[in-house]
JSON list of C-alpha atoms and ligand atoms in Angstrom, two decimals:
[
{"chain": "A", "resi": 1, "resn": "UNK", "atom": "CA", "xyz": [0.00, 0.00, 0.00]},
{"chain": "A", "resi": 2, "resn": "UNK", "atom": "CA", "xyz": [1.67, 3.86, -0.88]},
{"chain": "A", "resi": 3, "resn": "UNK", "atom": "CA", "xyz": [0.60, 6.55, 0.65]},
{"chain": "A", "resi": 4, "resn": "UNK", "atom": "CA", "xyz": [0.70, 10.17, 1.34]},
{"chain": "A", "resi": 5, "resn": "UNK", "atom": "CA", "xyz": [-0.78, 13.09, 2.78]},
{"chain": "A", "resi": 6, "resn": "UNK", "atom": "CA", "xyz": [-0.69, 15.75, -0.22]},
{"chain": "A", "resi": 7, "resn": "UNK", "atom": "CA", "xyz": [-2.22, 19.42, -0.31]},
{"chain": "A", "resi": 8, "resn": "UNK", "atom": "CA", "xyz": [-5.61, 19.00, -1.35]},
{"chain": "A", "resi": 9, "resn": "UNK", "atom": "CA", "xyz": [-6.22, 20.85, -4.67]},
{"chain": "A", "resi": 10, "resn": "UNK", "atom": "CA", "xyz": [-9.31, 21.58, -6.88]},
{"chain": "A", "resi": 11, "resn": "UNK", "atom": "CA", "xyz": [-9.21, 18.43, -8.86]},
{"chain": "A", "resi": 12, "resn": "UNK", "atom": "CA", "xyz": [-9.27, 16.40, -5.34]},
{"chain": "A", "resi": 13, "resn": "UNK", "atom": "CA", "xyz": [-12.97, 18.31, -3.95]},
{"chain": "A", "resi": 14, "resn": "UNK", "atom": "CA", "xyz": [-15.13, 15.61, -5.79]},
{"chain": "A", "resi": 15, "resn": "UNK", "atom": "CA", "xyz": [-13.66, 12.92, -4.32]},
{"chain": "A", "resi": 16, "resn": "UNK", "atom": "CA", "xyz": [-13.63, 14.58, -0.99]},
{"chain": "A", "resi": 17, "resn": "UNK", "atom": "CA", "xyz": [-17.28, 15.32, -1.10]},
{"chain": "A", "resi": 18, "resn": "UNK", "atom": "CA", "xyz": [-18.19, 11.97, -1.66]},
{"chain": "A", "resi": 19, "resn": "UNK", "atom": "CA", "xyz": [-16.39, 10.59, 1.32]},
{"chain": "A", "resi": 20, "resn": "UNK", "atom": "CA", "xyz": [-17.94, 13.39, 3.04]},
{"chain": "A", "resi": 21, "resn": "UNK", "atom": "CA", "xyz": [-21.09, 11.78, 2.06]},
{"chain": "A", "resi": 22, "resn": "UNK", "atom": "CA", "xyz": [-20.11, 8.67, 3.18]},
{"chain": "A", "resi": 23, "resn": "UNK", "atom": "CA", "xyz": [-19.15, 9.48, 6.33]},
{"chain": "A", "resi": 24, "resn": "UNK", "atom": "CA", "xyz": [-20.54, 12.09, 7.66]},
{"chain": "A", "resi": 25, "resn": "UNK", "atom": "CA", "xyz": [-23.90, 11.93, 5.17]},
{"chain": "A", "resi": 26, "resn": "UNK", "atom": "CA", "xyz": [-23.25, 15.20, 4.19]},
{"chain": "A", "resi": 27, "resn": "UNK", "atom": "CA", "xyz": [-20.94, 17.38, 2.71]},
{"chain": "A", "resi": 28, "resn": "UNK", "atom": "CA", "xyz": [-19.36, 20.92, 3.27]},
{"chain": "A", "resi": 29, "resn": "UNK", "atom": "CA", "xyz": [-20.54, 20.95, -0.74]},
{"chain": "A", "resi": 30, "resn": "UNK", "atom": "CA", "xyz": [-18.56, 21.75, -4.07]},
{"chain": "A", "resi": 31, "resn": "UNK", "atom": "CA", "xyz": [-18.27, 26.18, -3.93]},
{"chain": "A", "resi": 32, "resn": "UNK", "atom": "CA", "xyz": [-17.20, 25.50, 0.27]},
{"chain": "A", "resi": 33, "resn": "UNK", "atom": "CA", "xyz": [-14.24, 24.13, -0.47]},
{"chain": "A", "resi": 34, "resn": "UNK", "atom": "CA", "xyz": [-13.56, 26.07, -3.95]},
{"chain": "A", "resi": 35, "resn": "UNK", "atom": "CA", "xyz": [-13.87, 29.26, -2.07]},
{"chain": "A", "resi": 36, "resn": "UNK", "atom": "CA", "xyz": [-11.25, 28.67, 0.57]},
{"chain": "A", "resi": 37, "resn": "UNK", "atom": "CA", "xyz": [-8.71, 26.58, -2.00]},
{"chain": "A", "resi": 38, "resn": "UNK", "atom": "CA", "xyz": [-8.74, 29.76, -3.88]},
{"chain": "A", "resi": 39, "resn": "UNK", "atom": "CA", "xyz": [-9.28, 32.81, -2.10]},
{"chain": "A", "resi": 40, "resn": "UNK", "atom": "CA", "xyz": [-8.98, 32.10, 1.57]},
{"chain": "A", "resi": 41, "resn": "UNK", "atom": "CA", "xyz": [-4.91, 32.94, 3.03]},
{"chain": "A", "resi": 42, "resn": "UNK", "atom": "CA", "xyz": [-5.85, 30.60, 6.41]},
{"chain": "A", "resi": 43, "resn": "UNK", "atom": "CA", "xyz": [-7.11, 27.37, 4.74]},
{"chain": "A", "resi": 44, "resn": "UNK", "atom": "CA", "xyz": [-4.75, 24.67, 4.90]},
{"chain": "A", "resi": 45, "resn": "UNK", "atom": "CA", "xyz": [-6.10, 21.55, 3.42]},
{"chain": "A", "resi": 46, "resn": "UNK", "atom": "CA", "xyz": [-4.40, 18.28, 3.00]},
{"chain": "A", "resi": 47, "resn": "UNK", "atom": "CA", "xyz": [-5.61, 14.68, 1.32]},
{"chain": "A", "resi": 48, "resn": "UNK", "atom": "CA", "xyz": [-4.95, 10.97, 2.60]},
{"chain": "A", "resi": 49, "resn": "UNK", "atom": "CA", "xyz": [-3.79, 9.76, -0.94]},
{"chain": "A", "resi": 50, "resn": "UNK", "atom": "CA", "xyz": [-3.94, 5.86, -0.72]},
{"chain": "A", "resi": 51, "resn": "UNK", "atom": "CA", "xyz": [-2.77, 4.28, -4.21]},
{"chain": "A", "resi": 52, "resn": "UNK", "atom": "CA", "xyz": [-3.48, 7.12, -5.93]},
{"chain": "A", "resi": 53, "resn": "UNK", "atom": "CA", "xyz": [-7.16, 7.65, -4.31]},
{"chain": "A", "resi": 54, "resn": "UNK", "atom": "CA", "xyz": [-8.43, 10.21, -2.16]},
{"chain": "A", "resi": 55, "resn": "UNK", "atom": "CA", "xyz": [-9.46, 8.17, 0.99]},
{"chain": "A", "resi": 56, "resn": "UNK", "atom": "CA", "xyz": [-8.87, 10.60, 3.64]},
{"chain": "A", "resi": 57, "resn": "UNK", "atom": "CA", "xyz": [-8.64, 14.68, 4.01]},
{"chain": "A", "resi": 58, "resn": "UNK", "atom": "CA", "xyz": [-8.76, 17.42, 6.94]},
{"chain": "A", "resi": 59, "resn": "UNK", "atom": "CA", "xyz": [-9.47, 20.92, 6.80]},
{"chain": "A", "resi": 60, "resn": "UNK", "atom": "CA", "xyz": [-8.01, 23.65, 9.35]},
{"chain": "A", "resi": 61, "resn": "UNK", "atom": "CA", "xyz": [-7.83, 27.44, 9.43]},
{"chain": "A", "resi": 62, "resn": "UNK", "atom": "CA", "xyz": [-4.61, 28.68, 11.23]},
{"chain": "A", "resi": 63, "resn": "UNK", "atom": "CA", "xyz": [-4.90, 32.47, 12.16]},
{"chain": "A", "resi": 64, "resn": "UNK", "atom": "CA", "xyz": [-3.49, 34.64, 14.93]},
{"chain": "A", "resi": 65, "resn": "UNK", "atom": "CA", "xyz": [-1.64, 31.86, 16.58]},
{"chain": "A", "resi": 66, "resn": "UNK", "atom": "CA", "xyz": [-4.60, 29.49, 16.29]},
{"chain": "A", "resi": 67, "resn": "UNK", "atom": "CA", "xyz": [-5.36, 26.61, 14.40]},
{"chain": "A", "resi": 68, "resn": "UNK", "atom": "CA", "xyz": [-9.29, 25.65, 14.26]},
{"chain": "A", "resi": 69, "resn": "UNK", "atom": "CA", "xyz": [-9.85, 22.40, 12.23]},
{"chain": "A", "resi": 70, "resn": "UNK", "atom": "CA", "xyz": [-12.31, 22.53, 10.02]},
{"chain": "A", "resi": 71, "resn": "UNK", "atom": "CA", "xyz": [-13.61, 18.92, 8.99]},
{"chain": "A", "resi": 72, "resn": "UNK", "atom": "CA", "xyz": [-11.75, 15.14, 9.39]},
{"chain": "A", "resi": 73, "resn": "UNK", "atom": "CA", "xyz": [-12.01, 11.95, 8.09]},
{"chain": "A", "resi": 74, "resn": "UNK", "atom": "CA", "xyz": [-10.81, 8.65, 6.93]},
{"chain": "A", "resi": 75, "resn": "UNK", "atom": "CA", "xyz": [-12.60, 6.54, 4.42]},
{"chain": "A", "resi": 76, "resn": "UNK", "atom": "CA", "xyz": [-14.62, 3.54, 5.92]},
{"chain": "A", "resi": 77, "resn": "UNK", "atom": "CA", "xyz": [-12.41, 1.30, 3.90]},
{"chain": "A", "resi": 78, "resn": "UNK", "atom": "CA", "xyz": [-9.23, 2.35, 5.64]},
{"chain": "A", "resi": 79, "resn": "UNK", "atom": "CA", "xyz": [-10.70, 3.03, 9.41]},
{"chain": "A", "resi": 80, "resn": "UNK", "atom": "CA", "xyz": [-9.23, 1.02, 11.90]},
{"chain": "A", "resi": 81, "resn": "UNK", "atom": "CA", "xyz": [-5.49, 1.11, 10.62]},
{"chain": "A", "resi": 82, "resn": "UNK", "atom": "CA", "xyz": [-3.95, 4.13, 12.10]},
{"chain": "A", "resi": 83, "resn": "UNK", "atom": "CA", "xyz": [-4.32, 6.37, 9.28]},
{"chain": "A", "resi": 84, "resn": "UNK", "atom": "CA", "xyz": [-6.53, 8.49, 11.73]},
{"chain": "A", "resi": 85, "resn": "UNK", "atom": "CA", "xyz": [-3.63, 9.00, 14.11]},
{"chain": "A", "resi": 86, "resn": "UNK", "atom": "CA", "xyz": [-1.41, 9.71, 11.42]},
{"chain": "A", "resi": 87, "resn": "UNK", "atom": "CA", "xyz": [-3.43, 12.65, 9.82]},
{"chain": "A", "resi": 88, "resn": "UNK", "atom": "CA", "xyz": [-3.83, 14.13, 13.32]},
{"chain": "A", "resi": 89, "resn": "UNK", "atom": "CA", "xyz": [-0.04, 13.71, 14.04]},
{"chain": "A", "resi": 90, "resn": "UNK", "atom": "CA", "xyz": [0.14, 15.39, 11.02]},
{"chain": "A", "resi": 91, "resn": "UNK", "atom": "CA", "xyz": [-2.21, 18.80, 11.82]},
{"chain": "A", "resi": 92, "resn": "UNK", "atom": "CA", "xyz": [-0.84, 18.65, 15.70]},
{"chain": "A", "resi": 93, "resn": "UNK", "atom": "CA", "xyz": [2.80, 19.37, 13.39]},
{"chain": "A", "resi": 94, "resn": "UNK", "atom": "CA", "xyz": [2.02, 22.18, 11.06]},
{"chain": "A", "resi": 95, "resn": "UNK", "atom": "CA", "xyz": [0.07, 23.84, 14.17]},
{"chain": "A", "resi": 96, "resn": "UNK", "atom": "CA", "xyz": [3.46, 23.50, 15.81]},
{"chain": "A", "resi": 97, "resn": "UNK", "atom": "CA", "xyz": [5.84, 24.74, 12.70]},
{"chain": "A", "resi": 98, "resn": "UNK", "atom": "CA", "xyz": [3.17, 27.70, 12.53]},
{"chain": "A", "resi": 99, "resn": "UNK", "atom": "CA", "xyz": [3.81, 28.41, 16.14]},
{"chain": "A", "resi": 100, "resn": "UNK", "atom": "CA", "xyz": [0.00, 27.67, 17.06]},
{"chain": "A", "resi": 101, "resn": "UNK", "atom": "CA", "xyz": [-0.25, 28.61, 20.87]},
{"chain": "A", "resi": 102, "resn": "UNK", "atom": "CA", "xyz": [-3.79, 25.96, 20.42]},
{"chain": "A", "resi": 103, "resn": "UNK", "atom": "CA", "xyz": [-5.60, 23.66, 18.19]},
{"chain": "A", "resi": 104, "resn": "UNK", "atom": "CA", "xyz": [-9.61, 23.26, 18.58]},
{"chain": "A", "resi": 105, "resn": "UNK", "atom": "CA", "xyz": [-12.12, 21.55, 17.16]},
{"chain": "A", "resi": 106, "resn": "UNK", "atom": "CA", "xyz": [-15.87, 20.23, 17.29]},
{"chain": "A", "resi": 107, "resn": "UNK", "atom": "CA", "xyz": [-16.89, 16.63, 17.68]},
{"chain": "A", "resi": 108, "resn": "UNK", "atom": "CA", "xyz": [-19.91, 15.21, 18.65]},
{"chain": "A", "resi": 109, "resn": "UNK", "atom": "CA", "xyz": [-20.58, 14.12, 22.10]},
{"chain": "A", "resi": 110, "resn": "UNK", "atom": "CA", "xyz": [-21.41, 10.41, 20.78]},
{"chain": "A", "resi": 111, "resn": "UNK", "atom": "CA", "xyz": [-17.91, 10.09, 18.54]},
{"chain": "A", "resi": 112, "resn": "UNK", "atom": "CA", "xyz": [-16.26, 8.08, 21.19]},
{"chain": "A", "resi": 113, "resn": "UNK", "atom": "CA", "xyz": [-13.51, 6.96, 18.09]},
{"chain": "A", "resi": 114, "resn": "UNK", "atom": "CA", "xyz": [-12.66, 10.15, 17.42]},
{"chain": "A", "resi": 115, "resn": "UNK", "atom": "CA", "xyz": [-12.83, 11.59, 21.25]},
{"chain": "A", "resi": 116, "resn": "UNK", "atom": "CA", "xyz": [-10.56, 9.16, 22.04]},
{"chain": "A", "resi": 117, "resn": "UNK", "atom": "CA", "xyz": [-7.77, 9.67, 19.12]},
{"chain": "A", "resi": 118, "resn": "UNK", "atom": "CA", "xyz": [-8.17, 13.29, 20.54]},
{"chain": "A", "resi": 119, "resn": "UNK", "atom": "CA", "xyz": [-7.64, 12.88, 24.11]},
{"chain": "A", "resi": 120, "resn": "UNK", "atom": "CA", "xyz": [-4.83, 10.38, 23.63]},
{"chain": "A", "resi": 121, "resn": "UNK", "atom": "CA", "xyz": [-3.17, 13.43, 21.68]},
{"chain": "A", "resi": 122, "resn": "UNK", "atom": "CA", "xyz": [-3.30, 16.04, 24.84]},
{"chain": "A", "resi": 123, "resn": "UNK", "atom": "CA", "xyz": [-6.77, 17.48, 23.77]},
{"chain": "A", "resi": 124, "resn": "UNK", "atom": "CA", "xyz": [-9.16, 18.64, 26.80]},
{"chain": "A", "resi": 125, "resn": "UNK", "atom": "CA", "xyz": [-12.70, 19.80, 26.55]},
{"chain": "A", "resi": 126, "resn": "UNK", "atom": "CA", "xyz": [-12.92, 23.46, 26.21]},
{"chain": "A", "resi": 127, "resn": "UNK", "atom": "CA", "xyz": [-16.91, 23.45, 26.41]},
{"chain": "A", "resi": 128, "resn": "UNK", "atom": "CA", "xyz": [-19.88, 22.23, 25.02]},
{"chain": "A", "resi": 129, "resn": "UNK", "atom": "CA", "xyz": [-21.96, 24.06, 22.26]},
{"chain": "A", "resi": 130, "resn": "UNK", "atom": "CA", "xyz": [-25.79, 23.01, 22.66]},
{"chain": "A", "resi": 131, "resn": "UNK", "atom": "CA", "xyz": [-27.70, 21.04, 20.17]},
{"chain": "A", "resi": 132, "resn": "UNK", "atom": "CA", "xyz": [-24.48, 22.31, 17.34]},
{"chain": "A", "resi": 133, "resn": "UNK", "atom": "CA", "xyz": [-25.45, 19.66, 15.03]},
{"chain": "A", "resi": 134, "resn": "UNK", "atom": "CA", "xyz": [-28.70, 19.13, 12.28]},
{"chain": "A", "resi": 135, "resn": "UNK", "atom": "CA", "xyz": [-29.98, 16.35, 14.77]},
{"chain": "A", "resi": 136, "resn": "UNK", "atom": "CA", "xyz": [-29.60, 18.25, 17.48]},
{"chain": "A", "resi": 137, "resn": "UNK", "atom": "CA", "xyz": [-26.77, 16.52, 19.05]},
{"chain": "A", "resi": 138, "resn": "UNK", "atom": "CA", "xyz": [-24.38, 18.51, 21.22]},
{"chain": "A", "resi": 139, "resn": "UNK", "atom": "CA", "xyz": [-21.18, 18.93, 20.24]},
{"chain": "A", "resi": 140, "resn": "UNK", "atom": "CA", "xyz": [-17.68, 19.36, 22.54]},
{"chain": "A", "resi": 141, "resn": "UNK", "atom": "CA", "xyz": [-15.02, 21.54, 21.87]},
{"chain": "A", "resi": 142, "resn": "UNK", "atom": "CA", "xyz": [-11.88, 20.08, 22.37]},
{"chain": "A", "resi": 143, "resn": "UNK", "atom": "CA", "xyz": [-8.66, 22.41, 22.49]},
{"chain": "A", "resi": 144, "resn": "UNK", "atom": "CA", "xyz": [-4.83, 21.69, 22.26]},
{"chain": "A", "resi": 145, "resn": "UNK", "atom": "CA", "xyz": [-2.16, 23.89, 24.01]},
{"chain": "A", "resi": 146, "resn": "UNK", "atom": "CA", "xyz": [0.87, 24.19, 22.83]},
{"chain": "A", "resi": 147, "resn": "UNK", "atom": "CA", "xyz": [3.98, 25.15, 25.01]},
{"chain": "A", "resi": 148, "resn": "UNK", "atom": "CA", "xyz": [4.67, 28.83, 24.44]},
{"chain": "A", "resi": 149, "resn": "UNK", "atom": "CA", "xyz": [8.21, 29.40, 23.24]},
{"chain": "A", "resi": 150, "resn": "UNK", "atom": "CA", "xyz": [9.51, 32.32, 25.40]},
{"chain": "A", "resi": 151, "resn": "UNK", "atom": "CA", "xyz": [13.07, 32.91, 23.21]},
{"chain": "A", "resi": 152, "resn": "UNK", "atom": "CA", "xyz": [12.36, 36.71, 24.59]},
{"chain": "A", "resi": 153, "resn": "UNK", "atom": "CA", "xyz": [15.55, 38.57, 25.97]},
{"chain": "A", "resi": 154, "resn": "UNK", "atom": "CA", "xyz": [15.87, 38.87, 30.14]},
{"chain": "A", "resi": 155, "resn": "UNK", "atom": "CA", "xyz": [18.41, 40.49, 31.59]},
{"chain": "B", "resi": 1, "resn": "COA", "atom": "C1", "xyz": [-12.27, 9.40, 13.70]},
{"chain": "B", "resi": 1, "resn": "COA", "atom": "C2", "xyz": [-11.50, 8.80, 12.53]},
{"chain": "B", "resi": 1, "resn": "COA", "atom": "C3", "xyz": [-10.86, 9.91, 11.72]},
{"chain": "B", "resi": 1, "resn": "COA", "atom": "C4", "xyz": [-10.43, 7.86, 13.07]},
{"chain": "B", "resi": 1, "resn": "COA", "atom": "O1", "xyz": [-9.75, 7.34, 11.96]},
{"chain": "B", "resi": 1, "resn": "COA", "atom": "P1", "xyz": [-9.05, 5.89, 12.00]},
{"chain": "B", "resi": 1, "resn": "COA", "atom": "O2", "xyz": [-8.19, 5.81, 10.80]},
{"chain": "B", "resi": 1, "resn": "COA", "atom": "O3", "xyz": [-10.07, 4.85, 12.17]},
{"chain": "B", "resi": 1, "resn": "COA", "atom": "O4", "xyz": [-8.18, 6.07, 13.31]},
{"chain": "B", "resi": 1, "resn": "COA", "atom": "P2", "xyz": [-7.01, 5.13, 13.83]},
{"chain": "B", "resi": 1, "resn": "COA", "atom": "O5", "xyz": [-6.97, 3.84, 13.10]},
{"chain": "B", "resi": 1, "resn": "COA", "atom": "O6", "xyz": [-5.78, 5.98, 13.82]},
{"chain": "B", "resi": 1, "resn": "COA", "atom": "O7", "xyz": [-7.48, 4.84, 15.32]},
{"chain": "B", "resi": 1, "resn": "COA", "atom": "C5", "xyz": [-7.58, 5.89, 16.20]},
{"chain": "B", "resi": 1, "resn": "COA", "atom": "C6", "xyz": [-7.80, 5.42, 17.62]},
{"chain": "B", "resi": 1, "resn": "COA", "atom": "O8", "xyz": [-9.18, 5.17, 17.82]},
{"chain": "B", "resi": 1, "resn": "COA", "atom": "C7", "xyz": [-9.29, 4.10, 18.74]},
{"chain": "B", "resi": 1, "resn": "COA", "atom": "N1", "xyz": [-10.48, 3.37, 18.38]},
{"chain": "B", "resi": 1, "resn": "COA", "atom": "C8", "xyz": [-10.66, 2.61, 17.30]},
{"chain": "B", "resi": 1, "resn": "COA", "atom": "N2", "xyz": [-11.93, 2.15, 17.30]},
{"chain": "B", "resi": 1, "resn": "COA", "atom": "C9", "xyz": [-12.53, 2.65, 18.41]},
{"chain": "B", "resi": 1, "resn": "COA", "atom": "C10", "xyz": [-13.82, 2.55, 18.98]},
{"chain": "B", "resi": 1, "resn": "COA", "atom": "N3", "xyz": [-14.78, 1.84, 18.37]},
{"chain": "B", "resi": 1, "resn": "COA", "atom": "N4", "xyz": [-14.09, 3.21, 20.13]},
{"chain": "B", "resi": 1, "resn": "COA", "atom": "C11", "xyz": [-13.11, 3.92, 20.75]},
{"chain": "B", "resi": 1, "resn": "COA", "atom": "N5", "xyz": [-11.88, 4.06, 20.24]},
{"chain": "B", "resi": 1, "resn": "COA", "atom": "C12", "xyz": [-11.59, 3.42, 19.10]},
{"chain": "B", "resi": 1, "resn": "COA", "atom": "C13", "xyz": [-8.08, 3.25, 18.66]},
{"chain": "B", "resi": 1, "resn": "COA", "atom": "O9", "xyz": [-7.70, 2.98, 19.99]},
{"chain": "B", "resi": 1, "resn": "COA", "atom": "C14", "xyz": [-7.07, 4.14, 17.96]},
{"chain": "B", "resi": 1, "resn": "COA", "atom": "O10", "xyz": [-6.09, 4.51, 18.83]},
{"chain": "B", "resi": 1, "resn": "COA", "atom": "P3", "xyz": [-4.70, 3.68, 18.89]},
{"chain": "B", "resi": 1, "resn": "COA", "atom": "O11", "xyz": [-4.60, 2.85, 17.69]},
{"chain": "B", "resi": 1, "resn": "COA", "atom": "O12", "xyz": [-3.67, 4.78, 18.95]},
{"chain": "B", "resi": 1, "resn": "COA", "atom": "O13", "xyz": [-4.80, 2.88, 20.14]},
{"chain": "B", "resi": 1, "resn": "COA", "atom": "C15", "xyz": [-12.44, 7.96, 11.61]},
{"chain": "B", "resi": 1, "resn": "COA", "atom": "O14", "xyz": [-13.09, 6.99, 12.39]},
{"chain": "B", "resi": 1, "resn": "COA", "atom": "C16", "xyz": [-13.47, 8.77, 10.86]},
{"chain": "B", "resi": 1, "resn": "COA", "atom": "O15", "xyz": [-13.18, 9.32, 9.82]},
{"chain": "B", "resi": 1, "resn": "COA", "atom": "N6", "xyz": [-14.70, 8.82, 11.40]},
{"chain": "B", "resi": 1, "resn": "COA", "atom": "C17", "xyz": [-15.79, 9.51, 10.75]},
{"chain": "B", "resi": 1, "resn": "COA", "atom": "C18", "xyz": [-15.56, 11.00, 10.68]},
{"chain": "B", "resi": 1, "resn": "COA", "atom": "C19", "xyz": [-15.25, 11.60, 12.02]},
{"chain": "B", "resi": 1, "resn": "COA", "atom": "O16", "xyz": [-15.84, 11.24, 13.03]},
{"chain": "B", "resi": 1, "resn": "COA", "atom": "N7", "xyz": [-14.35, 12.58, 12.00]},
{"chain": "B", "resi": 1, "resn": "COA", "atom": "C20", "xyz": [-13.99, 13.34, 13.17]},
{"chain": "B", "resi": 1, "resn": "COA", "atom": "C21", "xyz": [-14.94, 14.47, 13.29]},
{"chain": "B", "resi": 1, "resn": "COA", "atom": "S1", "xyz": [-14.52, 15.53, 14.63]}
]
């Protein structure tokens, strides 16, 4: 099996939308993504290329110090196998080169998988944002800090 994580450019969206579909049932949609590949300085986005197919992608916007991920997943096909980890290794690391002092995100309460991929990475509930999602469901905010690098001058 090859793979890589790869910037995610306009040729990759349809393919992202339809895991989107498939794992979340819906999709961010076609002129979401088009808009921040092309216009939008704070977008980072980055596929899971498996053989040449799109199986896996996040989203994050890094501004003033922060990064705030976006959307997250890995195809149902290749769940289970530590690709997961690796993209979130792999966000936790440019929020560090782009000397993030945090990292957030949204996840619902019920996504034990993905609550626990988070906490085993030093993420801690910020709060909880009432009935967030479609259905209703609440969702928690989990946050990252980083260590703040203090290179300042003391005499
Ligand atoms: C969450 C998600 C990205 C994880 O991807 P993955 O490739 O399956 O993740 P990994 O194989 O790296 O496994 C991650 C960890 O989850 C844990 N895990 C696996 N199945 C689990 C389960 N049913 N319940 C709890 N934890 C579970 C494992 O312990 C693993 O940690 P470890 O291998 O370091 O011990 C993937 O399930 C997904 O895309 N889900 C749908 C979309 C989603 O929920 N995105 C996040 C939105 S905030």
């Amino acid at each position: 099996m090859k793979y890589e994580i790869r910037e995610m450019n306009v040729d990759d969206i349809y393919a992202v939308i339809e895991g989107e579909e498939e794992v979340f049932g819906k999709s961010l949609g076609f002129d979401f993504f088009y808009q921040d590949l092309k216009l939008n300085p704070f977008a980072y986005y980055f596929v899971l290329d498996i053989n040449g197919s799109v199986e896996g992608y996040f989203g994050i916007y890094i501004s003033d110090y922060m990064g705030d991920i976006i959307n997250f997943y890995v195809r149902k096909k290749y769940q289970k196998l530590g690709f997961g980890g690796l993209l979130l290794d792999f966000i936790i690391e440019l929020c560090e080169m782009s000397n993030c002092k945090s990292i957030s995100l949204e996840v619902r309460k019920s996504n034990t998988k993905a609550i626990c991929l988070y906490e085993k990475r030093g993420f801690v509930v910020s709060r909880m944002r009432k009935s967030y999602y479609d259905d209703g469901e609440d969702a928690v905010v989990y946050i990252k800090y980083f260590e703040v690098k203090d290179d300042s001058f003391r005499g």
